Amino acid sequence: MTTGRKRTLTLRDVSEASGVSEMTVSRVLRGKGDVSEATRLKVRDAAKQLGYVPNQIAGALASQRVNLVAVIIPSLANMVFPEVLRGISDTLDGTPLQPVIGVTDYNPEKEERVLYEMLSWRPSGVIVAGLEHSDAARAMLVAAGIPVVEIMDVDGEPIDACVGISHRRAGRLMAEAILENDYTRIGFMGTKMPLDHRARKRFEGLTERLAKGGIEIADQEFYSGGSALAKGREMTQAMLTRTPDLDFLYYSNDMIGAGGLIHLREKGARIPHDIGLAGFNGVELLQGLPVQLATMDACRREIGEAAAQIIAKSCAEDREDAAGERIELQPKLTTGDTLVRGS
Amino acid sequence: MTTGRKRTLTLRDVSEASGVSEMTVSRVLRGKGDVSEATRLKVRDAAKQLGYVPNQIAGALASQRVNLVAVIIPSLANMVFPEVLRGISDTLDGTPLQPVIGVTDYNPEKEERVLYEMLSWRPSGVIVAGLEHSDAARAMLVAAGIPVVEIMDVDGEPIDACVGISHRRAGRLMAEAILENDYTRIGFMGTKMPLDHRARKRFEGLTERLAKGGIEIADQEFYSGGSALAKGREMTQAMLTRTPDLDFLYYSNDMIGAGGLIHLREKGARIPHDIGLAGFNGVELLQGLPVQLATMDACRREIGEAAAQIIAKSCAEDREDAAGERIELQPKLTTGDTLVRGS
DNA sequence: TTGAAAGCGCTAACAC
DNA sequence: GTGTTAGCGCTTTCAA
C-alpha cells in the first residue's frame, strides 16, 4: 500500500501504469469487446496494483446507463419489507442491476422527497410499495420513462406494472373463515391506518363480507408506536374488559396477535373454544410460540421476486412491451390453532 | 402532463423554456449564488411545469461531490440493524447527506463486492459494521480517501473511526452477573458464528470471565437458519434433556432466548429459581412477553447516531481532523425477571 | 446579477 | 485488437 493520496485514481492512471490506451483499459475493466489476453493481464495487474476503483458516476454519464433499481418502502421495522427486499435482492443478483433502498415512514411527503432523490440518480427502474401516491409522485414516476412496479397491493390503478395481493380479498377471506366457524362477536385491533392503505383495505374487505353475513364488528381499537407484542396484550385486555362477550379477535398484524394470544393463554382462556384469534402476514418468527396463531401469508418474498423479474426483463429487452404487467398473488390462510373450532 | 418523451429533461430544456441561461437555472435550482427574485420565479415555474428532475450523475461528476453515505451491514433480518439504520437516517436527515444501504449476509466476499460497488459511486463516507474485513476490503477503504466509521464493535484495530460496544466486555459483564447470582452449571446457545465476530467475542468474554470464577460452560449448542423463536425452544429442550442439571442458559440473542423462556414456562420450570436465563440485544419487540428476559442493550440506535455524526462532521468541516475518533458505548444489563434470584 | 467557456472521468462510435 | 475523437449534463471559474 502506498501512502494516502488526495486525488482518487482514474482510468488514465491505469492506462499510464500499464502502457495501454484508456479506451482499452476501459474495455478490459468492463469485460466488453475483444482484448488480447496479454493486454488484459497487463491491465488487470496494473489496476489491482493501484487499487483502482472505477468511477461509476462518469461511466453512467457517458453511457447513459445506470445499473440501479430504486426500491421504495414504508419501513424497515415492519418485518414484512426486509423479506420483500430479500426477494428483490436475490433475483437481481443474477443481473447487473443493484437495488437501492429508500424508506418513506408511511409519509407521502417523504415518499415524494425520496422518490425525487432517487430519480435524480436516473435508475433503470423503480419498485415502490403501494398504489397510493401523491399527484407529484405519480407525475415523476410517469415522466421518468423507466419501468415502474408497484408492489404489495393490486386494489387500484397501477402506473405501470404491479405485483401483490388483494388486501380487500384477504379481508374477505378472513371474514368467510370467521363466518364458517360461527363466530359472531368480532373485535378488531390494528394500527392507526390513515396512511396504511393496505391495512385499511383488509379492514374494509373484512367488514363488508361480515356485513353480508349479517355481522358487524362489535369492538375495535387502533394503536401506534411501541412494542407490538406489548400493545397486543394491552389492547386485548382493554377490549375484553370493555366488551367481554367477544368470541373472535382479528389483528391487523401477527405481532399484536401474538401479544393477544399470550395474554389470553395466561388468563386461561380456552382457544379457540371460548375465543378465536387471527393475525396477518405469516411471520415466520412466531413459529416458536406454543400455539400457532391463525394468519394469512402475504407472499412477501414472491412479490419481491416477481417485481425484480419485471424490472430485469424490461431492462434486458430494452423494450416497452414488458410494461403494464399485473400480477395478483393469492394470500394463503393458515388456520393454525386459533381459528377452527374443533369438533 | 404532456405526452411521454424519450429523452429525459435537461437543464437546457428549462433554460429554453424560461429564457434564462443554463448557468442561472442551475444556480436557482441549487439555491446557490445571488439570483434576482424575478428570474428565480421564472425558472422555478418552468422547471415545475416541465417536471424537471436534475441529473445528479452529471452534477456529481462536475462538482466532484456526492451526497451519499455508504452503509454496509450484514443483514436486514436481524432486527438489530434496522435500528442502527434508523439512528443513521434520522441523524443524516438534518444534513445534505443520504444513506445508501448495502447488505453482506455475513459473507466477506460479498462484503468486498458490495464495498466495491458502493465505492465506485464515490460516496462522501462509509459506515460499515464490524472491524473484521478482508485485506482487499481494508485496502479499498483506505484508498478511498473518505471518512470510514466501523460500527457495532470496538474490540480491534479500526481503519479510521469506530463506534460501538466491546462485545468481549459484554460477555464479561454477563459472566459477572452469573457468578454473583451463584449459578454454576451454565449452558450456552447461539448462532454458528465463524463469521459473526461479535457473537464470538461475547462468547469469549463470557467463558474467560467464568473461568476466572472457576466455572466452565457445561454445555453449548449452535444453530443456523430457521425461526429463532422455534430454534430457541428446540435447542433448550434438547440441551436440558442432554444436560438436565443446568441452572443457567445464556443465549446469544433475545429471540432464541425468548423461545427458551417460553418453553421453560410451559414445562413449569420456576424461573429463575430452578434455572436462570439471559439473552442479548435488548429487543424491544419482546416487551409483551409475560416474563421479561434478562438481556443487554447493544446501544444500536446510539451507535447509528454517533456514526452518522462523525461522517456528517468530517464532511462539513472538510478536514481530516475529525478522523480516527473512537467511541465506546457501554452496554446496559437489564436483569428482567430471569436472572436475579430473589430472596 | 448574469453569462461563456472549460472540463469532471468515462464510454459510444468510428477509424486504424 | 487497439486507438482517437467527441461528447454525456452538469458545475466551476472567470469575465462582463
XYZ file of C-alpha atoms (C1' of nucleotides) in Angstrom:
718
model
C 0.000 0.000 0.000
C 1.360 3.403 -0.951
C 0.821 6.496 1.121
C -2.518 8.280 1.164
C -3.304 10.315 -1.945
C -5.512 13.284 -2.396
C -6.899 12.652 -5.853
C -8.666 9.383 -6.480
C -7.380 7.209 -9.281
C -8.640 7.474 -12.833
C -8.549 5.317 -15.902
C -5.672 7.445 -17.086
C -3.576 6.316 -14.140
C -4.188 2.703 -15.013
C -3.529 3.485 -18.647
C -0.160 5.026 -17.841
C 0.794 2.322 -15.390
C 0.029 -0.397 -17.909
C 1.091 1.338 -21.095
C -2.288 0.636 -22.671
C -4.705 3.235 -24.007
C -7.501 4.448 -21.773
C -10.062 3.008 -24.106
C -8.626 -0.470 -23.940
C -8.282 -0.255 -20.198
C -11.939 0.623 -20.041
C -12.790 -2.370 -22.219
C -10.818 -4.750 -20.045
C -12.296 -3.475 -16.836
C -15.807 -3.830 -18.161
C -15.151 -7.149 -19.891
C -16.545 -5.780 -23.155
C -15.063 -6.070 -26.602
C -12.221 -8.243 -27.750
C -8.961 -7.644 -25.982
C -5.940 -9.892 -26.238
C -5.140 -11.996 -23.254
C -1.756 -10.294 -22.896
C -3.066 -6.736 -22.591
C -5.937 -7.925 -20.468
C -3.481 -9.258 -17.932
C -1.312 -6.157 -18.032
C -4.332 -4.001 -17.354
C -5.781 -6.196 -14.621
C -2.470 -6.214 -12.820
C -1.954 -2.502 -13.061
C -5.473 -1.817 -11.828
C -5.189 -4.194 -8.898
C -1.756 -2.877 -8.015
C -3.000 0.671 -7.864
C -6.225 -0.290 -6.097
C -8.232 1.384 -8.829
C -11.997 1.516 -8.378
C -13.832 2.762 -11.484
C -15.903 5.898 -11.234
C -19.451 4.845 -11.988
C -20.582 8.420 -11.987
C -18.534 9.210 -15.033
C -19.379 5.854 -16.561
C -23.075 6.331 -16.063
C -22.993 9.813 -17.510
C -21.108 8.696 -20.578
C -23.108 5.561 -21.222
C -26.476 6.951 -20.162
C -26.970 3.726 -18.291
C -27.278 3.203 -14.565
C -27.425 -0.269 -13.079
C -29.505 0.841 -10.114
C -33.070 -0.060 -9.220
C -34.788 2.252 -6.766
C -36.777 0.338 -4.144
C -39.084 2.459 -2.060
C -40.747 1.004 1.017
C -42.565 2.460 4.013
C -40.489 0.963 6.802
C -37.683 -1.359 7.733
C -39.045 -2.068 11.196
C -42.014 -3.879 9.793
C -40.531 -7.311 9.305
C -42.583 -7.506 6.130
C -40.367 -5.355 3.993
C -36.981 -6.892 4.686
C -38.408 -10.093 3.285
C -39.609 -8.357 0.159
C -36.155 -6.857 -0.149
C -34.578 -10.267 0.072
C -36.755 -11.448 -2.793
C -35.699 -8.455 -4.849
C -32.056 -8.714 -3.946
C -31.797 -12.429 -4.656
C -33.458 -12.060 -8.010
C -31.349 -9.075 -9.016
C -28.186 -10.911 -8.009
C -28.266 -12.743 -11.310
C -28.279 -9.464 -13.261
C -26.110 -6.367 -13.486
C -28.772 -4.485 -11.546
C -28.437 -3.351 -7.954
C -31.213 -2.353 -5.563
C -31.041 0.949 -3.721
C -33.390 1.257 -0.798
C -35.390 4.287 0.223
C -37.693 4.481 3.251
C -40.780 6.686 3.474
C -42.038 6.046 7.042
C -45.578 5.825 5.630
C -45.316 9.543 4.932
C -46.462 10.731 1.500
C -44.309 13.842 1.599
C -41.273 11.857 2.497
C -42.154 9.448 -0.288
C -42.112 12.361 -2.669
C -38.725 13.544 -1.429
C -37.189 10.102 -1.506
C -38.536 9.481 -4.978
C -37.132 12.766 -6.223
C -33.748 11.990 -4.754
C -33.659 8.539 -6.235
C -34.923 9.536 -9.657
C -32.263 12.192 -9.843
C -29.773 9.329 -9.999
C -31.562 8.077 -13.089
C -32.106 4.487 -12.000
C -33.035 1.816 -14.530
C -36.289 1.054 -12.762
C -38.395 1.720 -9.690
C -40.109 -0.657 -7.316
C -42.409 1.161 -4.959
C -44.739 -0.134 -2.262
C -48.400 0.617 -2.651
C -50.644 2.102 -5.282
C -51.403 5.342 -3.474
C -49.075 8.228 -4.238
C -49.301 11.989 -4.333
C -50.011 13.547 -7.712
C -46.487 14.877 -7.847
C -45.065 11.440 -7.140
C -47.159 9.843 -9.856
C -46.115 12.559 -12.277
C -42.447 11.966 -11.544
C -42.827 8.243 -11.989
C -44.587 8.685 -15.282
C -42.115 11.270 -16.530
C -39.123 9.174 -15.569
C -39.721 6.967 -18.562
C -38.452 3.847 -16.807
C -40.224 0.668 -15.718
C -42.206 1.165 -12.518
C -43.531 -1.734 -10.450
C -45.918 -1.009 -7.626
C -45.900 -3.823 -5.103
C -47.805 -5.377 -2.172
C -51.230 -4.367 -3.397
C -53.343 -4.758 -6.513
C -56.517 -2.943 -5.459
C -56.228 0.192 -7.541
C -54.848 1.712 -10.715
C -51.163 0.993 -11.245
C -48.970 3.495 -13.020
C -47.236 0.774 -14.978
C -46.785 -2.773 -13.661
C -47.913 -4.120 -10.302
C -47.388 -7.229 -8.196
C -49.179 -8.007 -4.979
C -52.176 -9.431 -3.289
C -55.647 -8.018 -2.969
C -55.918 -6.909 0.612
C -59.625 -6.415 0.208
C -59.833 -10.031 -0.821
C -57.646 -11.057 2.107
C -60.068 -9.328 4.453
C -62.985 -11.076 2.762
C -61.334 -14.464 3.058
C -60.805 -13.944 6.731
C -64.417 -12.867 7.123
C -65.510 -16.054 5.417
C -63.406 -18.189 7.720
C -64.905 -16.359 10.677
C -68.441 -16.901 9.447
C -67.822 -20.550 8.683
C -66.703 -21.144 12.210
C -69.783 -19.493 13.620
C -68.096 -16.656 15.390
C -70.489 -13.800 15.867
C -68.960 -11.216 18.218
C -65.920 -9.885 16.420
C -63.302 -7.490 17.746
C -60.716 -5.804 15.519
C -57.340 -4.425 16.517
C -54.824 -2.732 14.285
C -52.552 0.180 13.645
C -53.937 3.633 13.221
C -54.139 3.475 9.491
C -54.940 6.693 7.746
C -51.806 6.047 5.705
C -51.541 2.284 5.832
C -53.801 1.737 2.870
C -53.309 -1.997 2.798
C -54.403 -2.460 6.407
C -57.379 -0.259 5.636
C -58.353 -2.333 2.633
C -58.155 -5.535 4.639
C -60.397 -3.995 7.236
C -62.870 -2.897 4.613
C -62.887 -6.309 2.969
C -63.500 -7.878 6.344
C -66.341 -5.646 7.431
C -68.091 -5.752 4.072
C -68.077 -9.516 3.932
C -69.104 -9.845 7.554
C -71.949 -7.464 6.901
C -73.222 -9.743 4.156
C -73.260 -12.479 6.755
C -75.261 -10.218 8.994
C -72.462 -9.444 11.387
C -70.960 -6.172 12.466
C -67.654 -5.550 14.168
C -68.547 -5.424 17.849
C -65.488 -3.517 19.006
C -62.301 -2.069 17.546
C -59.146 -0.348 18.639
C -56.162 1.211 16.928
C -52.668 1.836 18.190
C -49.464 3.444 17.073
C -45.886 3.075 18.202
C -44.460 0.905 20.924
C -43.690 -2.772 21.100
C -46.285 -4.578 19.036
C -46.309 -7.603 21.319
C -46.976 -5.418 24.341
C -49.600 -3.388 22.513
C -51.356 -6.594 21.531
C -51.550 -7.645 25.172
C -52.750 -4.297 26.393
C -55.334 -3.765 23.699
C -56.693 -7.264 24.081
C -57.059 -6.885 27.802
C -58.711 -3.498 27.449
C -61.073 -4.675 24.760
C -62.206 -7.760 26.613
C -62.802 -5.696 29.712
C -64.895 -3.306 27.679
C -66.664 -5.945 25.602
C -66.442 -9.251 27.441
C -68.639 -11.270 25.131
C -66.347 -11.139 22.079
C -65.711 -14.553 20.598
C -63.200 -13.625 17.897
C -60.328 -11.169 17.642
C -58.866 -10.148 14.296
C -55.497 -8.408 14.459
C -54.072 -6.443 11.571
C -50.658 -7.987 12.099
C -49.161 -11.091 13.641
C -47.135 -9.361 16.311
C -50.073 -7.770 18.068
C -51.967 -11.020 17.507
C -49.231 -12.912 19.285
C -49.406 -10.428 22.148
C -53.128 -11.054 22.436
C -52.624 -14.791 22.243
C -50.067 -14.762 25.031
C -52.361 -12.678 27.178
C -55.350 -14.937 26.644
C -53.426 -18.099 27.374
C -52.179 -16.616 30.575
C -55.710 -15.750 31.556
C -56.580 -19.369 30.929
C -58.937 -18.759 28.023
C -59.719 -21.860 26.000
C -58.637 -21.110 22.452
C -60.405 -21.287 20.119
C -63.337 -22.703 22.102
C -64.003 -19.561 24.094
C -62.422 -17.173 21.684
C -60.746 -17.376 18.304
C -57.894 -15.246 17.003
C -56.206 -14.425 13.744
C -53.445 -12.140 12.581
C -51.960 -11.234 9.239
C -48.637 -11.725 7.481
C -47.468 -15.245 8.177
C -44.500 -14.022 10.188
C -42.116 -16.955 10.406
C -40.636 -15.541 13.543
C -43.613 -16.622 15.605
C -43.310 -20.285 14.811
C -41.813 -20.926 18.199
C -44.932 -19.974 20.108
C -46.640 -22.834 21.917
C -49.803 -22.225 19.927
C -49.847 -21.252 16.283
C -51.787 -18.112 15.544
C -54.091 -18.286 12.544
C -52.740 -15.955 9.909
C -52.595 -15.205 6.231
C -49.438 -15.221 4.213
C -48.864 -12.037 2.270
C -46.499 -13.628 -0.284
C -43.799 -11.137 0.572
C -40.865 -12.959 -0.905
C -42.677 -13.877 -4.089
C -43.737 -10.291 -4.535
C -40.131 -9.143 -4.334
C -39.012 -11.774 -6.783
C -41.729 -11.078 -9.309
C -41.188 -7.335 -9.147
C -37.457 -7.694 -9.657
C -38.052 -10.014 -12.580
C -40.285 -7.500 -14.273
C -37.646 -4.804 -13.920
C -34.848 -7.091 -15.007
C -36.805 -8.246 -18.023
C -37.783 -4.856 -19.236
C -34.230 -3.579 -18.760
C -32.731 -6.505 -20.611
C -35.120 -6.406 -23.504
C -34.967 -2.656 -23.539
C -38.399 -2.514 -24.998
C -41.635 -1.377 -23.528
C -43.727 -4.455 -24.040
C -42.923 -5.970 -20.673
C -44.645 -2.950 -19.196
C -48.032 -2.887 -17.590
C -47.950 -6.412 -16.278
C -50.294 -7.041 -13.375
C -49.625 -9.999 -11.142
C -52.067 -10.875 -8.413
C -50.812 -13.432 -5.935
C -53.173 -15.347 -3.686
C -52.759 -14.984 0.067
C -52.907 -18.346 1.804
C -54.863 -18.766 5.021
C -53.072 -20.760 7.712
C -55.601 -21.747 10.329
C -53.032 -22.634 12.971
C -54.545 -23.495 16.354
C -56.674 -20.446 16.977
C -59.378 -20.374 14.343
C -61.031 -23.718 13.614
C -63.292 -24.823 16.403
C -62.604 -28.485 16.852
C -65.460 -30.980 16.907
C -48.803 16.483 -18.248
C -47.554 16.267 -21.781
C -47.220 13.044 -23.701
C -44.439 10.584 -22.969
C -40.971 11.630 -24.132
C -37.985 9.598 -24.990
C -35.189 11.832 -23.767
C -35.244 12.941 -20.172
C -35.216 16.641 -19.493
C -32.037 18.649 -19.113
C -31.095 21.991 -17.726
C -31.077 23.247 -21.282
C -34.793 22.487 -21.609
C -35.521 24.514 -18.526
C -33.216 27.218 -19.789
C -35.064 27.451 -23.087
C -38.484 27.266 -21.504
C -37.649 30.072 -19.107
C -35.430 32.198 -21.337
C -32.681 32.166 -18.720
C -29.169 30.875 -19.225
C -28.351 27.351 -18.167
C -25.940 28.615 -15.602
C -28.515 30.743 -13.870
C -31.051 27.965 -13.987
C -28.525 25.760 -12.260
C -27.983 28.402 -9.598
C -31.681 28.750 -8.929
C -32.271 25.027 -8.715
C -29.439 24.591 -6.254
C -30.288 27.701 -4.286
C -26.699 28.919 -4.601
C -25.489 32.340 -5.581
C -27.474 35.527 -5.896
C -30.297 35.416 -8.355
C -32.991 38.036 -8.650
C -36.400 37.114 -7.389
C -37.888 37.608 -10.864
C -35.644 35.125 -12.662
C -35.840 32.759 -9.733
C -39.589 32.558 -10.155
C -39.406 32.201 -13.914
C -37.015 29.314 -13.537
C -38.928 27.587 -10.745
C -42.111 27.728 -12.757
C -40.553 26.422 -15.916
C -38.900 23.559 -14.053
C -42.062 22.559 -12.265
C -44.107 22.864 -15.423
C -41.808 20.538 -17.292
C -41.445 18.133 -14.370
C -37.702 18.545 -14.492
C -35.653 16.384 -12.142
C -31.965 17.324 -12.065
C -29.417 14.745 -13.113
C -27.276 14.121 -10.071
C -24.934 11.996 -12.084
C -23.848 14.913 -14.163
C -23.899 17.177 -11.140
C -21.758 14.856 -9.104
C -19.271 14.426 -11.886
C -18.916 18.124 -12.407
C -18.756 19.092 -8.765
C -16.777 16.081 -7.583
C -19.195 15.898 -4.714
C -21.638 13.125 -3.897
C -24.104 13.459 -1.065
C -24.224 9.729 -0.427
C -23.053 7.772 2.603
C -22.487 4.067 2.060
C -23.842 1.981 4.927
C -22.792 -1.638 4.889
C -24.422 -4.127 7.231
C -24.551 -7.911 7.450
C -28.300 -8.431 7.402
C -31.686 -6.794 7.437
C -33.403 -9.777 9.028
C -31.539 -9.289 12.243
C -33.716 -6.699 13.906
C -30.533 -5.128 15.197
C -29.519 -3.409 12.017
C -32.741 -1.685 11.060
C -32.457 0.136 14.354
C -28.911 1.206 13.629
C -30.143 2.394 10.258
C -32.816 4.456 11.876
C -30.219 6.153 14.011
C -28.152 6.908 10.933
C -31.066 8.026 8.846
C -32.515 10.330 11.498
C -29.171 11.966 12.100
C -28.428 12.417 8.423
C -31.864 13.933 7.848
C -30.545 17.234 9.112
C -27.760 17.269 6.517
C -27.492 17.080 2.745
C -26.240 13.516 3.113
C -28.216 10.424 2.216
C -27.587 6.859 3.356
C -27.347 4.065 0.816
C -27.634 0.584 2.238
C -25.660 -2.479 1.235
C -26.093 -5.950 2.730
C -23.326 -8.533 3.020
C -25.139 -11.580 4.510
C -22.187 -12.054 6.865
C -20.148 -13.052 3.832
C -16.697 -11.465 3.471
C -16.624 -11.924 -0.284
C -19.989 -10.305 -0.646
C -18.782 -7.526 1.606
C -15.928 -6.963 -0.786
C -18.235 -6.860 -3.792
C -20.738 -4.563 -2.131
C -17.989 -2.259 -0.978
C -16.510 -2.104 -4.456
C -19.891 -1.299 -5.954
C -20.592 1.404 -3.442
C -17.173 2.995 -3.586
C -17.462 3.180 -7.326
C -20.201 5.744 -6.740
C -17.710 7.844 -4.809
C -19.743 8.328 -1.634
C -18.787 11.018 0.858
C -18.298 8.488 3.631
C -18.664 4.862 4.618
C -20.243 3.292 7.664
C -19.512 -0.392 7.866
C -20.409 -2.973 10.500
C -17.571 -4.725 12.244
C -13.837 -4.405 12.399
C -13.027 -7.579 10.511
C -12.601 -7.186 6.768
C -10.662 -8.878 4.025
C -7.329 -7.322 3.101
C -8.781 -6.156 -0.181
C -11.700 -4.509 1.594
C -9.420 -2.709 4.000
C -7.247 -1.572 1.121
C -10.240 -0.152 -0.722
C -11.443 1.665 2.355
C -8.050 3.178 2.963
C -7.559 4.119 -0.679
C -10.994 5.719 -0.929
C -9.740 8.713 0.982
C -13.083 9.335 2.654
C -14.174 9.083 6.278
C -14.792 5.493 7.338
C -16.652 4.566 10.514
C -16.664 0.970 11.636
C -19.598 0.292 13.931
C -21.025 -2.160 16.467
C -17.685 -3.261 17.832
C -14.594 -1.687 19.322
C -12.502 -4.774 20.020
C -9.868 -4.440 17.324
C -7.969 -2.033 15.116
C -10.210 0.409 13.298
C -9.256 1.700 9.867
C -10.335 5.207 10.734
C -13.094 5.966 13.235
C -15.186 3.465 15.159
C -18.314 3.463 17.317
C -19.644 0.522 19.231
C -19.556 -1.543 22.335
C -16.972 -4.032 23.474
C -18.597 -7.403 22.991
C -15.849 -9.026 24.974
C -16.744 -6.747 27.804
C -20.440 -7.502 27.345
C -19.657 -11.201 27.703
C -17.628 -10.487 30.812
C -20.386 -8.434 32.372
C -22.830 -11.229 31.828
C -20.380 -13.693 33.356
C -20.105 -11.478 36.391
C -23.854 -11.305 36.807
C -23.991 -15.078 36.527
C -21.305 -15.553 39.147
C -22.884 -13.050 41.505
C -26.108 -14.966 41.429
C -24.384 -18.223 42.210
C -25.226 -20.053 39.053
C -22.741 -22.815 38.420
C -23.962 -25.042 35.613
C -24.062 -22.838 32.533
C -25.376 -23.697 29.071
C -24.730 -21.527 26.027
C -26.786 -21.336 22.844
C -26.106 -19.215 19.818
C -25.724 -18.964 16.091
C -22.982 -20.804 14.323
C -20.544 -17.964 14.390
C -17.440 -18.433 12.326
C -18.337 -15.126 10.707
C -20.337 -13.419 13.429
C -17.321 -11.976 15.137
C -19.304 -10.043 17.671
C -21.169 -13.105 18.917
C -17.831 -14.884 19.106
C -16.283 -12.112 21.162
C -19.172 -12.130 23.588
C -18.767 -15.851 23.985
C -15.060 -15.483 24.586
C -15.586 -12.721 27.130
C -18.114 -14.894 28.895
C -16.034 -18.044 29.066
C -12.872 -16.242 30.102
C -14.531 -14.456 32.967
C -16.411 -17.557 34.073
C -13.128 -19.454 34.034
C -11.666 -16.922 36.440
C -14.579 -17.704 38.690
C -13.732 -21.359 38.364
C -16.622 -22.232 36.119
C -16.698 -23.816 32.703
C -19.531 -23.856 30.202
C -21.278 -27.138 30.885
C -22.991 -27.448 27.523
C -23.316 -25.490 24.297
C -25.143 -25.626 21.008
C -25.133 -23.610 17.811
C -27.782 -23.248 15.145
C -28.269 -21.603 11.815
C -31.333 -20.621 9.864
C -34.976 -21.084 10.752
C -37.279 -19.226 13.071
C -35.203 -18.058 16.017
C -38.064 -18.470 18.471
C -38.588 -22.073 17.388
C -34.864 -22.785 17.428
C -34.657 -21.437 20.946
C -37.372 -23.844 22.082
C -35.862 -26.824 20.353
C -32.314 -26.205 21.463
C -33.364 -25.573 25.023
C -35.352 -28.749 25.173
C -32.542 -30.757 23.622
C -29.927 -29.284 25.891
C -31.860 -29.863 29.078
C -32.520 -33.411 28.055
C -28.837 -33.901 27.456
C -27.648 -31.962 30.499
C -30.510 -31.798 32.967
C -28.616 -30.150 35.809
C -28.001 -26.807 34.073
C -29.042 -23.853 36.192
C -28.394 -21.032 33.724
C -28.829 -20.591 29.985
C -27.102 -17.789 28.078
C -28.435 -17.132 24.606
C -26.532 -15.145 22.031
C -29.675 -13.263 21.041
C -33.027 -12.377 22.548
C -35.177 -14.232 20.067
C -33.774 -17.659 20.842
C -33.758 -16.664 24.495
C -37.459 -15.900 24.275
C -38.041 -19.284 22.646
C -36.249 -20.955 25.530
C -38.168 -18.907 28.064
C -41.496 -19.853 26.557
C -40.506 -23.490 26.543
C -39.396 -23.476 30.165
C -42.520 -21.735 31.381
C -44.641 -24.263 29.617
C -42.722 -27.049 31.282
C -43.465 -25.378 34.578
C -39.889 -24.508 35.449
C -39.556 -21.945 38.226
C -37.593 -19.059 36.777
C -35.078 -18.021 37.931
C -35.243 -20.270 40.992
C -34.668 -23.517 39.114
C -32.965 -22.005 36.152
C -31.907 -18.533 35.044
C -31.812 -17.147 31.510
C -30.360 -14.236 29.621
C -30.232 -13.086 26.025
C -28.565 -10.240 24.226
C -29.689 -7.128 22.363
C -32.470 -5.564 24.326
C -35.005 -6.251 21.588
C -37.957 -4.014 22.317
C -40.209 -6.352 20.458
C -40.248 -8.837 23.301
C -41.620 -6.448 25.852
C -45.007 -8.065 25.575
C -43.884 -11.383 26.971
C -45.357 -12.302 30.349
C -41.859 -12.502 31.826
C -39.041 -10.171 30.894
C -35.917 -11.915 29.706
C -32.664 -10.618 31.156
C -30.708 -9.005 28.348
C -28.090 -6.469 27.493
C -28.730 -3.444 25.369
C -26.339 -3.103 22.452
C -26.894 0.662 22.049
C -27.932 0.169 18.455
C -29.616 3.463 17.897
C -26.891 5.472 19.601
C -24.306 3.733 17.515
C -26.091 4.741 14.344
C -26.435 8.306 15.514
C -22.827 8.682 16.581
C -21.519 7.143 13.374
C -23.640 9.434 11.234
C -22.483 12.424 13.231
C -18.868 11.570 12.650
C -19.447 11.331 8.919
C -21.530 14.481 8.810
C -18.964 16.401 10.793
C -15.987 15.386 8.750
C -17.873 16.105 5.520
C -18.971 19.512 6.700
C -15.622 20.583 8.005
C -13.948 19.028 5.038
C -10.836 18.473 7.048
C -9.290 15.313 8.305
C -9.097 16.093 11.980
C -12.434 14.560 12.829
C -10.933 11.283 11.693
C -9.868 8.449 13.900
C -12.392 9.042 16.627
C -13.099 6.007 18.759
C -16.335 5.915 20.712
C -17.013 3.076 23.090
C -20.549 2.892 24.380
C -21.452 0.912 27.472
C -23.931 -1.924 27.109
C -26.523 -1.831 29.867
C -27.593 -5.004 31.616
C -31.334 -5.360 32.134
C -31.935 -8.090 34.637
C -35.613 -8.522 33.824
C -37.265 -11.437 35.641
C -34.949 -14.242 34.706
C -31.581 -13.533 36.248
C -31.664 -12.251 39.816
C -32.576 -14.968 42.267
C -34.990 -13.274 44.607
C -34.575 -13.704 48.336
C -26.698 39.638 -11.020
C -25.733 37.074 -15.205
C -23.265 34.555 -18.945
C -19.427 31.876 -21.597
C -16.001 28.552 -21.672
C -13.818 24.587 -19.958
C -13.830 20.191 -18.157
C -15.280 16.416 -14.455
C -13.936 10.663 -15.930
C -15.751 7.879 -18.605
C -17.800 5.355 -22.994
C -20.001 5.237 -27.977
C -18.746 5.352 -32.415
C -15.743 5.060 -35.540
C -11.095 4.770 -37.578
C -6.907 2.161 -37.992
C -7.297 -5.915 -31.373
C -6.408 -1.130 -30.432
C -6.500 3.978 -30.566
C -8.871 8.582 -31.452
C -12.481 11.820 -31.044
C -16.416 13.745 -29.261
C -19.470 14.277 -26.071
C -22.807 12.703 -21.618
C -25.293 17.149 -18.284
C -23.847 19.439 -15.136
C -20.729 22.965 -12.149
C -16.515 25.691 -11.667
C -14.220 29.641 -12.831
C -13.797 33.812 -14.581
C -15.360 37.652 -17.221
C -18.952 41.106 -18.093
